[in-house]
């Protein structure tokens, strides 16, 4: 079953075409890395999938429904982890409070948070290895711990699809790989579909089933190794590409960019 | 102190003070968490436009102030939601424009009105039975609505966009919050005045935040700071014959200063 179907999607903002005729499909339980340069439209794609931006043409279907209907009628179907965990580092809530927030929409208006909701939140924190930090003020956690808490928040509604927008930009390099490993584990244990948007071409693709390169157009949609071998990356970035591979691939590949920068 | 309470005007002042500091304490919690400290200034000056409109038309200024203030609050919310300019820019525009509108109307009505001074600087000792009824009605309404939507308002203060994605009606709640603020500002004006009311919407929670790293503690502390400043200020203003509004605000500022020192010497 397809959890996400994007067809002929075009997004224009302020007179500039940001996304040009995007087509993308994601099967249930699959993970997709969308990589591409900054300004290539990655965040716009995420916001359009979440229904925060309206496309000029084309359509998005999540479990067969447009984004706004999914959010309105089926709270918690999509989990979202943003680039910046939150705005105010001193906001007076604990990690557990933040995780429970993820369920507010599902609990509904005029209904209080129950003890069961808090227990569920704690078990979600346990899933991401953060149970010991449940009562810590969220601002006192490290970048990586905060993002784990944000994943726990998105898990509390048992989502079918998880969307992450540059989730490791505030995470120190040493913890990034653990973070990706956690996502891969969640994907298999919860049969979760995951879309991760990133400019980290070194690590993210090796933890995903499929990779797409986005720079206004979606350049490719295939298995990680194929993408990395091809010239497509260079085409998407338009310049020299340097990245690390894991597993069977050589550990460092530097492709010289021939011709001029554009 | 006991004989003070036998005066009816003092009883009304106390009742009004308690309700206002309770409601302002709770709203200040959200104002500070949403980083909207400037909103109180913007909306109280909108209320000035509304009060002047009441004088000009010869109707009860509280009603015109409520109508005008709510309209401006919704407009500020709409500009934030739809427009390309930030909320603080919108507040900055309306803040001056409404003041100008009010001054123009007062100029046009060609009569010097003593009451106007009361609206600008407040006089809690001049609270009438009618004022107290308004304060009680509006205060209870705002308290009930805030309690009903507390969890959603908290989430929206933390991360409005994420709240929306989590199926919380963030945009309508934002408008609701602006309306609640307007209502509270208008009824608080009698107590501390247009010029000073914004202080009650910022200082209590600013002090509360110094004492606590969780909202469950911050909220009651904010309310307590509001109550202490209002009741203490009221007593001091009576005892030493000082203007009530400014005594309340200065006492609140003093409490904030102490809380700040306490927090920073503790570290």
Coordinates of C-alpha atoms in Angstrom, one line a residue:
Chain A
X1 CA 0.0 0.0 0.0
X2 CA 1.2 3.5 -0.8
X3 CA 1.3 5.9 2.1
X4 CA 2.4 8.9 0.0
X5 CA 1.6 9.7 -3.6
X6 CA 2.8 13.0 -5.1
X7 CA 1.9 13.7 -8.7
X8 CA 2.9 16.6 -11.0
X9 CA 3.5 18.8 -8.0
X10 CA 4.5 22.4 -8.7
X11 CA 5.0 25.0 -5.9
X12 CA 5.5 28.7 -6.6
X13 CA 6.3 31.1 -3.9
X14 CA 6.7 34.8 -4.3
X15 CA 6.8 34.4 -8.1
X16 CA 9.6 31.9 -8.0
X17 CA 9.1 28.3 -8.9
X18 CA 10.5 26.3 -6.0
X19 CA 9.3 22.8 -6.9
X20 CA 8.9 21.8 -10.5
X21 CA 6.7 18.9 -11.5
X22 CA 7.6 16.5 -8.6
X23 CA 6.4 12.9 -8.8
X24 CA 7.1 10.7 -5.8
X25 CA 5.6 7.6 -4.2
X26 CA 6.4 5.9 -0.9
X27 CA 5.3 2.4 0.0
X28 CA 4.3 1.5 3.5
X29 CA 7.2 0.6 5.7
X30 CA 9.8 2.1 3.3
X31 CA 12.2 4.9 4.0
X32 CA 13.2 7.7 1.7
X33 CA 16.0 10.2 1.9
X34 CA 15.5 13.4 0.1
X35 CA 18.8 15.1 -0.4
X36 CA 19.8 18.2 -2.2
X37 CA 21.5 21.5 -1.8
X38 CA 20.2 24.3 0.5
X39 CA 17.6 26.3 -1.4
X40 CA 16.8 23.3 -3.5
X41 CA 13.2 23.1 -2.1
X42 CA 13.5 20.4 0.5
X43 CA 11.7 22.3 3.3
X44 CA 9.1 23.5 0.8
X45 CA 8.4 19.9 -0.2
X46 CA 8.0 19.0 3.5
X47 CA 5.7 21.9 4.2
X48 CA 3.6 21.1 1.2
X49 CA 3.3 17.4 2.2
X50 CA 2.2 18.7 5.7
X51 CA -0.5 20.9 4.1
X52 CA 1.2 24.1 5.3
X53 CA 1.8 25.3 1.8
X54 CA -0.6 25.0 -1.2
X55 CA 0.7 23.7 -4.5
X56 CA 0.0 25.6 -7.7
X57 CA -0.6 22.4 -9.6
X58 CA -0.5 18.7 -8.9
X59 CA -1.7 16.7 -5.9
X60 CA -0.5 15.0 -2.7
X61 CA -2.3 12.0 -1.2
X62 CA -1.4 10.6 2.2
X63 CA -3.1 7.3 2.7
X64 CA -5.3 8.4 -0.1
X65 CA -6.4 11.7 1.4
X66 CA -5.2 15.3 0.9
X67 CA -2.8 16.6 3.7
X68 CA -5.4 18.9 5.3
X69 CA -8.0 16.2 5.5
X70 CA -5.5 13.8 7.1
X71 CA -4.6 16.3 9.7
X72 CA -8.2 17.2 10.4
X73 CA -9.8 13.8 10.2
X74 CA -7.1 11.5 11.3
X75 CA -5.0 13.2 13.9
X76 CA -1.6 11.6 14.4
X77 CA -1.4 9.8 11.1
X78 CA 1.7 11.9 10.1
X79 CA 4.5 12.4 12.6
X80 CA 6.7 15.4 12.0
X81 CA 10.1 16.3 13.4
X82 CA 11.3 19.8 12.5
X83 CA 14.8 21.0 11.9
X84 CA 14.7 23.2 15.0
X85 CA 13.2 21.3 17.9
X86 CA 11.4 24.4 19.2
X87 CA 11.9 28.1 19.6
X88 CA 12.3 29.0 23.2
X89 CA 15.1 27.1 25.0
X90 CA 13.8 28.0 28.4
X91 CA 10.2 27.0 27.8
X92 CA 9.0 25.6 31.2
X93 CA 8.1 22.0 30.2
X94 CA 9.7 18.7 30.8
X95 CA 10.5 16.2 28.0
X96 CA 7.5 14.1 29.1
X97 CA 5.2 17.2 28.8
X98 CA 6.5 17.7 25.3
X99 CA 5.8 14.2 24.3
X100 CA 2.2 14.3 25.7
X101 CA 1.6 17.4 23.6
X102 CA 1.9 15.3 20.5
X103 CA -1.4 13.6 21.6
X104 CA -3.3 16.8 22.4
X105 CA -5.0 16.8 18.9
X106 CA -6.0 13.2 19.3
X107 CA -7.2 13.7 22.9
X108 CA -9.4 16.5 21.5
X109 CA -10.6 19.9 22.8
X110 CA -12.1 20.2 26.3
X111 CA -10.7 16.8 27.4
X112 CA -7.9 16.7 30.0
X113 CA -4.7 14.8 29.7
X114 CA -5.1 11.5 31.6
X115 CA -2.7 9.3 33.5
X116 CA -2.8 6.8 30.6
X117 CA -1.6 9.5 28.2
X118 CA 1.4 10.2 30.4
X119 CA 2.2 6.5 30.7
X120 CA 2.1 6.3 26.9
X121 CA 4.4 9.3 26.6
X122 CA 6.9 7.6 29.0
X123 CA 6.9 4.4 27.0
X124 CA 7.5 6.5 23.8
X125 CA 10.5 8.1 25.6
X126 CA 11.6 4.6 26.5
X127 CA 11.4 3.6 22.8
X128 CA 13.9 6.3 21.9
X129 CA 16.1 5.6 24.9
X130 CA 15.1 8.8 26.8
X131 CA 13.1 7.4 29.7
X132 CA 15.7 8.6 32.2
X133 CA 15.3 12.2 31.0
X134 CA 11.5 12.3 31.2
X135 CA 11.3 14.9 33.9
X136 CA 14.2 17.1 32.7
X137 CA 13.3 20.5 31.4
X138 CA 13.4 20.2 27.7
X139 CA 15.8 23.0 27.3
X140 CA 18.4 21.3 29.5
X141 CA 18.7 18.4 27.1
X142 CA 21.4 18.2 24.3
X143 CA 20.4 18.8 20.7
X144 CA 20.4 15.0 20.0
X145 CA 18.3 14.3 23.1
X146 CA 15.8 17.0 22.2
X147 CA 15.4 15.5 18.7
X148 CA 14.9 12.1 20.3
X149 CA 12.2 13.6 22.5
X150 CA 10.6 15.1 19.3
X151 CA 10.6 11.7 17.7
X152 CA 8.9 10.3 20.9
X153 CA 6.3 13.1 20.5
X154 CA 5.6 12.1 17.0
X155 CA 5.4 8.4 17.9
X156 CA 2.7 8.8 20.6
X157 CA -0.1 8.9 18.1
X158 CA 1.1 5.7 16.3
X159 CA 1.8 7.5 13.0
X160 CA 1.9 5.7 9.7
X161 CA 4.5 8.1 8.3
X162 CA 7.3 10.0 9.9
X163 CA 8.6 13.2 8.2
X164 CA 11.9 14.7 9.4
X165 CA 13.3 17.9 8.1
X166 CA 17.1 18.1 8.6
X167 CA 16.6 16.5 12.1
X168 CA 20.3 16.3 12.9
X169 CA 21.3 19.9 12.2
X170 CA 21.6 20.6 15.9
X171 CA 23.0 17.2 16.8
X172 CA 26.7 16.7 17.3
X173 CA 28.5 14.6 14.7
X174 CA 29.1 11.7 17.1
X175 CA 25.5 11.2 17.9
X176 CA 24.2 11.6 14.3
X177 CA 24.8 8.1 13.3
X178 CA 23.0 6.8 16.5
X179 CA 20.1 9.0 15.5
X180 CA 19.9 7.5 12.0
X181 CA 20.2 4.0 13.5
X182 CA 17.3 4.7 15.8
X183 CA 15.2 5.8 12.8
X184 CA 16.0 2.6 11.0
X185 CA 15.1 0.5 14.0
X186 CA 11.8 2.3 14.4
X187 CA 11.1 1.8 10.7
X188 CA 11.4 -2.0 11.0
X189 CA 9.9 -2.4 14.5
X190 CA 6.8 -0.2 13.8
X191 CA 6.7 -0.8 10.0
X192 CA 6.9 3.0 9.8
X193 CA 7.3 4.9 6.5
X194 CA 10.0 7.5 6.9
X195 CA 10.8 10.5 4.8
X196 CA 14.0 12.3 5.8
X197 CA 15.0 15.5 4.2
X198 CA 18.7 16.3 4.6
X199 CA 21.7 17.8 3.0
X200 CA 23.8 15.2 4.7
X201 CA 24.7 13.1 1.7
X202 CA 27.4 11.3 3.7
X203 CA 25.2 9.3 6.1
X204 CA 21.5 9.7 5.5
X205 CA 21.3 7.7 2.2
X206 CA 23.0 4.7 3.7
X207 CA 20.2 4.4 6.2
X208 CA 17.4 4.7 3.7
X209 CA 15.8 2.3 1.3
X210 CA 15.5 4.9 -1.4
X211 CA 17.1 8.2 -2.2
X212 CA 15.8 11.2 -4.1
X213 CA 17.8 14.2 -5.1
X214 CA 15.9 17.5 -5.0
X215 CA 17.0 20.7 -6.6
X216 CA 13.7 22.3 -7.8
X217 CA 13.2 19.1 -9.8
X218 CA 13.3 15.6 -8.3
X219 CA 16.3 14.1 -10.0
X220 CA 16.2 10.5 -9.1
X221 CA 14.3 8.0 -7.1
X222 CA 16.1 4.7 -6.5
X223 CA 18.2 2.6 -4.3
X224 CA 21.0 4.4 -2.4
X225 CA 23.9 2.7 -4.2
X226 CA 22.6 3.6 -7.6
X227 CA 22.2 7.2 -6.7
X228 CA 25.6 7.5 -5.3
X229 CA 27.3 6.0 -8.2
X230 CA 25.6 8.0 -10.8
X231 CA 26.3 11.5 -12.0
X232 CA 22.9 12.5 -10.8
X233 CA 24.2 13.9 -7.5
X234 CA 26.5 16.1 -9.3
X235 CA 23.7 17.2 -11.5
X236 CA 21.5 18.0 -8.5
X237 CA 24.2 19.9 -6.6
X238 CA 25.8 21.4 -9.7
X239 CA 29.3 21.3 -8.1
X240 CA 31.9 19.0 -6.6
X241 CA 30.5 16.3 -4.4
X242 CA 32.2 14.8 -1.5
X243 CA 30.8 12.0 0.6
X244 CA 31.4 9.0 2.7
X245 CA 30.0 5.6 2.1
X246 CA 29.4 2.8 4.6
X247 CA 29.4 -0.9 4.1
X248 CA 30.6 -2.3 0.8
X249 CA 31.3 1.0 -0.8
X250 CA 34.8 2.7 -0.7
X251 CA 35.0 4.9 2.4
X252 CA 35.6 8.2 0.8
X253 CA 34.7 9.3 -2.7
X254 CA 35.5 12.7 -4.1
X255 CA 34.1 13.4 -7.4
X256 CA 35.8 16.2 -9.2
X257 CA 33.5 18.6 -10.8
X258 CA 34.4 19.3 -14.4
X259 CA 33.2 22.4 -16.1
X260 CA 32.2 25.6 -14.5
X261 CA 30.0 26.3 -11.4
X262 CA 26.6 27.7 -12.1
Chain B
X1 CA -6.5 47.5 58.4
X2 CA -9.8 46.1 59.7
X3 CA -11.6 49.4 59.6
X4 CA -10.3 49.9 56.1
X5 CA -12.4 46.9 55.0
X6 CA -15.6 48.4 56.4
X7 CA -15.6 51.0 53.6
X8 CA -17.6 49.8 50.7
X9 CA -15.3 51.4 48.1
X10 CA -12.4 49.5 49.7
X11 CA -14.3 46.2 49.5
X12 CA -15.0 46.8 45.8
X13 CA -11.4 47.8 45.2
X14 CA -10.2 44.6 46.9
X15 CA -12.6 42.4 45.0
X16 CA -11.7 44.0 41.7
X17 CA -8.0 43.8 42.5
X18 CA -8.2 40.1 43.3
X19 CA -10.1 39.2 40.2
X20 CA -7.9 41.3 37.9
X21 CA -4.6 40.0 39.3
X22 CA -5.9 36.4 39.1
X23 CA -6.9 36.8 35.4
X24 CA -3.9 38.9 34.4
X25 CA -1.5 36.6 36.2
X26 CA -2.8 33.6 34.2
X27 CA -2.9 35.5 30.8
X28 CA 0.6 37.0 31.5
X29 CA 1.8 33.3 31.7
X30 CA 0.8 32.9 28.0
X31 CA 1.9 36.4 27.0
X32 CA 5.4 35.8 28.3
X33 CA 5.7 32.3 26.9
X34 CA 4.5 33.5 23.5
X35 CA 6.9 36.4 23.7
X36 CA 4.1 38.8 23.1
X37 CA 5.0 41.3 25.8
X38 CA 4.3 44.2 23.5
X39 CA 0.7 43.1 22.8
X40 CA -0.6 44.5 26.1
X41 CA 0.7 48.0 25.1
X42 CA -0.8 47.7 21.6
X43 CA -4.2 46.5 22.8
X44 CA -4.5 48.9 25.8
X45 CA -3.9 51.8 23.5
X46 CA -6.5 50.4 21.1
X47 CA -8.8 50.4 24.2
X48 CA -8.0 54.1 24.5
X49 CA -9.4 54.7 21.0
X50 CA -12.5 52.7 22.0
X51 CA -12.9 54.7 25.2
X52 CA -12.6 58.0 23.3
X53 CA -15.2 56.7 20.8
X54 CA -17.6 56.1 23.7
X55 CA -17.1 59.6 25.0
X56 CA -17.6 61.0 21.5
X57 CA -20.8 59.1 20.8
X58 CA -22.0 59.5 24.4
X59 CA -22.3 55.8 25.2
X60 CA -20.8 53.7 28.0
X61 CA -17.0 53.7 27.1
X62 CA -16.5 50.2 28.4
X63 CA -18.6 48.8 25.7
X64 CA -17.1 50.8 22.8
X65 CA -13.6 49.9 24.2
X66 CA -14.5 46.2 24.2
X67 CA -15.8 46.3 20.7
X68 CA -12.9 48.4 19.4
X69 CA -10.2 46.5 21.2
X70 CA -11.5 43.1 20.1
X71 CA -11.7 44.3 16.5
X72 CA -8.1 45.5 16.6
X73 CA -6.9 42.3 18.3
X74 CA -8.5 40.2 15.5
X75 CA -7.0 42.5 12.9
X76 CA -3.5 42.1 14.4
X77 CA -4.1 38.3 14.5
X78 CA -5.2 38.4 10.9
X79 CA -2.2 40.4 9.7
X80 CA 0.1 38.0 11.5
X81 CA -1.6 35.0 9.9
X82 CA -2.1 36.3 6.4
X83 CA 0.3 39.2 5.9
X84 CA 3.9 39.5 5.2
X85 CA 4.6 41.6 8.2
X86 CA 5.4 40.4 11.7
X87 CA 3.0 40.6 14.6
X88 CA 5.2 43.2 16.4
X89 CA 5.1 45.5 13.3
X90 CA 1.3 45.2 13.2
X91 CA 1.1 46.1 16.9
X92 CA 3.5 49.0 16.4
X93 CA 1.2 50.4 13.7
X94 CA -2.1 50.1 15.6
X95 CA -0.6 51.3 18.9
X96 CA 0.1 54.7 17.5
X97 CA -2.8 54.9 15.1
X98 CA -5.4 54.1 17.9
X99 CA -3.8 56.6 20.2
X100 CA -4.1 59.2 17.4
X101 CA -7.7 58.2 16.7
X102 CA -8.6 58.6 20.4
X103 CA -6.9 62.0 20.8
X104 CA -8.6 63.2 17.6
X105 CA -12.1 62.1 18.8
X106 CA -11.5 63.8 22.2
X107 CA -10.4 67.0 20.4
X108 CA -13.6 66.8 18.3
X109 CA -15.9 66.3 21.2
X110 CA -14.9 69.7 22.6
X111 CA -15.4 68.9 26.2
X112 CA -13.0 68.3 28.9
X113 CA -13.8 65.0 30.6
X114 CA -12.5 64.3 34.1
X115 CA -13.2 60.6 33.6
X116 CA -10.6 60.4 30.9
X117 CA -7.8 60.8 33.5
X118 CA -9.2 57.8 35.3
X119 CA -9.1 55.7 32.1
X120 CA -5.5 56.7 31.4
X121 CA -4.1 56.1 34.9
X122 CA -6.7 54.0 36.6
X123 CA -8.2 54.5 40.0
X124 CA -9.1 51.3 41.8
X125 CA -10.6 53.2 44.7
X126 CA -13.2 54.6 42.3
X127 CA -14.5 51.3 41.2
X128 CA -18.3 51.4 41.0
X129 CA -20.7 48.5 41.6
X130 CA -21.3 48.4 37.8
X131 CA -17.5 48.2 37.2
X132 CA -17.2 45.4 39.6
X133 CA -20.0 43.5 37.9
X134 CA -18.2 43.9 34.6
X135 CA -14.9 42.8 36.0
X136 CA -16.5 39.7 37.7
X137 CA -18.4 38.7 34.5
X138 CA -15.5 39.2 32.2
X139 CA -13.0 37.7 34.6
X140 CA -15.0 34.5 35.2
X141 CA -15.6 34.1 31.4
X142 CA -11.9 34.4 30.7
X143 CA -10.9 32.1 33.5
X144 CA -13.3 29.4 32.3
X145 CA -12.3 29.6 28.7
X146 CA -8.6 29.6 29.6
X147 CA -9.1 26.5 31.8
X148 CA -11.0 24.7 29.0
X149 CA -8.4 25.3 26.4
X150 CA -5.3 25.3 28.6
X151 CA -3.5 22.4 27.1
X152 CA -4.0 23.7 23.6
X153 CA -2.9 27.2 24.5
X154 CA 0.2 25.8 26.1
X155 CA 1.1 23.8 23.0
X156 CA 0.5 26.8 20.7
X157 CA 2.7 28.9 22.9
X158 CA 5.5 26.3 22.7
X159 CA 5.3 25.7 19.0
X160 CA 2.3 27.0 17.0
X161 CA 3.2 25.3 13.7
X162 CA 3.7 21.9 15.3
X163 CA 0.5 22.3 17.3
X164 CA -1.3 22.8 13.9
X165 CA 0.3 19.7 12.4
X166 CA -0.7 17.7 15.5
X167 CA -4.4 18.6 14.7
X168 CA -4.7 21.3 17.3
X169 CA -6.8 24.2 15.9
X170 CA -3.9 26.6 16.4
X171 CA -5.2 29.5 14.2
X172 CA -8.6 29.8 15.8
X173 CA -7.0 29.5 19.3
X174 CA -4.7 32.3 18.4
X175 CA -7.6 34.5 17.6
X176 CA -9.4 33.4 20.8
X177 CA -6.4 34.3 22.9
X178 CA -6.3 37.8 21.4
X179 CA -10.0 38.3 22.2
X180 CA -9.5 37.1 25.8
X181 CA -6.6 39.5 26.1
X182 CA -8.7 42.4 24.8
X183 CA -11.5 41.7 27.2
X184 CA -9.2 41.5 30.2
X185 CA -7.4 44.7 29.2
X186 CA -10.6 46.7 28.9
X187 CA -11.9 45.7 32.3
X188 CA -8.5 46.1 33.9
X189 CA -8.2 49.7 32.7
X190 CA -10.3 51.0 35.5
X191 CA -7.9 49.5 38.0
X192 CA -4.5 50.4 36.6
X193 CA -5.2 52.5 33.6
X194 CA -4.5 52.3 29.9
X195 CA -0.9 53.4 30.3
X196 CA 0.0 50.8 32.9
X197 CA -2.3 47.8 32.3
X198 CA 0.3 46.1 30.0
X199 CA 2.6 45.7 33.1
X200 CA 0.1 43.3 34.7
X201 CA 0.2 41.2 31.6
X202 CA 4.0 40.8 31.6
X203 CA 5.6 41.3 35.1
X204 CA 3.8 38.5 37.0
X205 CA 4.9 35.8 34.6
X206 CA 8.3 37.3 34.1
X207 CA 8.8 37.0 37.9
X208 CA 7.1 33.6 38.0
X209 CA 9.6 32.3 35.4
X210 CA 12.5 33.2 37.5
X211 CA 11.3 30.9 40.2
X212 CA 10.4 27.8 38.2
X213 CA 11.5 25.6 35.4
X214 CA 8.1 23.9 34.9
X215 CA 4.8 25.6 34.0
X216 CA 3.0 23.8 36.8
X217 CA 5.0 25.9 39.3
X218 CA 5.3 29.0 37.1
X219 CA 1.6 29.5 36.7
X220 CA 0.7 29.7 40.4
X221 CA 3.7 31.8 41.2
X222 CA 2.7 34.2 38.4
X223 CA -0.8 34.5 39.9
X224 CA 0.7 35.0 43.4
X225 CA 3.0 37.8 42.2
X226 CA 0.0 39.5 40.6
X227 CA -2.1 39.2 43.8
X228 CA 0.8 40.4 46.0
X229 CA 1.4 43.4 43.8
X230 CA -2.2 44.4 43.5
X231 CA -3.2 43.9 47.1
X232 CA 0.1 45.3 48.5
X233 CA -0.1 48.2 46.1
X234 CA -3.7 48.9 47.0
X235 CA -2.8 49.0 50.7
X236 CA 0.3 51.2 50.2
X237 CA -1.6 53.6 48.0
X238 CA -4.3 54.0 50.6
X239 CA -1.9 54.2 53.5
X240 CA 0.5 56.7 51.9
X241 CA -2.0 58.5 49.6
X242 CA -0.3 57.4 46.4
X243 CA -1.9 56.9 43.0
X244 CA -3.1 53.2 43.0
X245 CA -2.2 52.2 39.5
X246 CA 1.4 53.3 39.7
X247 CA 1.9 51.9 43.2
X248 CA 0.7 48.5 42.0
X249 CA 2.9 48.5 38.9
X250 CA 6.0 49.7 40.9
X251 CA 5.5 47.0 43.5
X252 CA 5.2 44.4 40.8
X253 CA 8.4 45.6 39.3
X254 CA 10.1 45.5 42.7
X255 CA 9.0 41.9 43.1
X256 CA 10.3 41.1 39.6
X257 CA 13.7 42.7 40.5
X258 CA 13.9 40.6 43.7
X259 CA 13.0 37.4 41.8
X260 CA 15.7 38.2 39.2
X261 CA 18.3 38.7 42.0
X262 CA 17.2 35.6 43.7
X263 CA 17.5 33.5 40.5
X264 CA 20.9 34.9 39.7
X265 CA 22.5 34.6 43.2
X266 CA 21.2 31.1 43.4
X267 CA 23.2 30.0 40.3

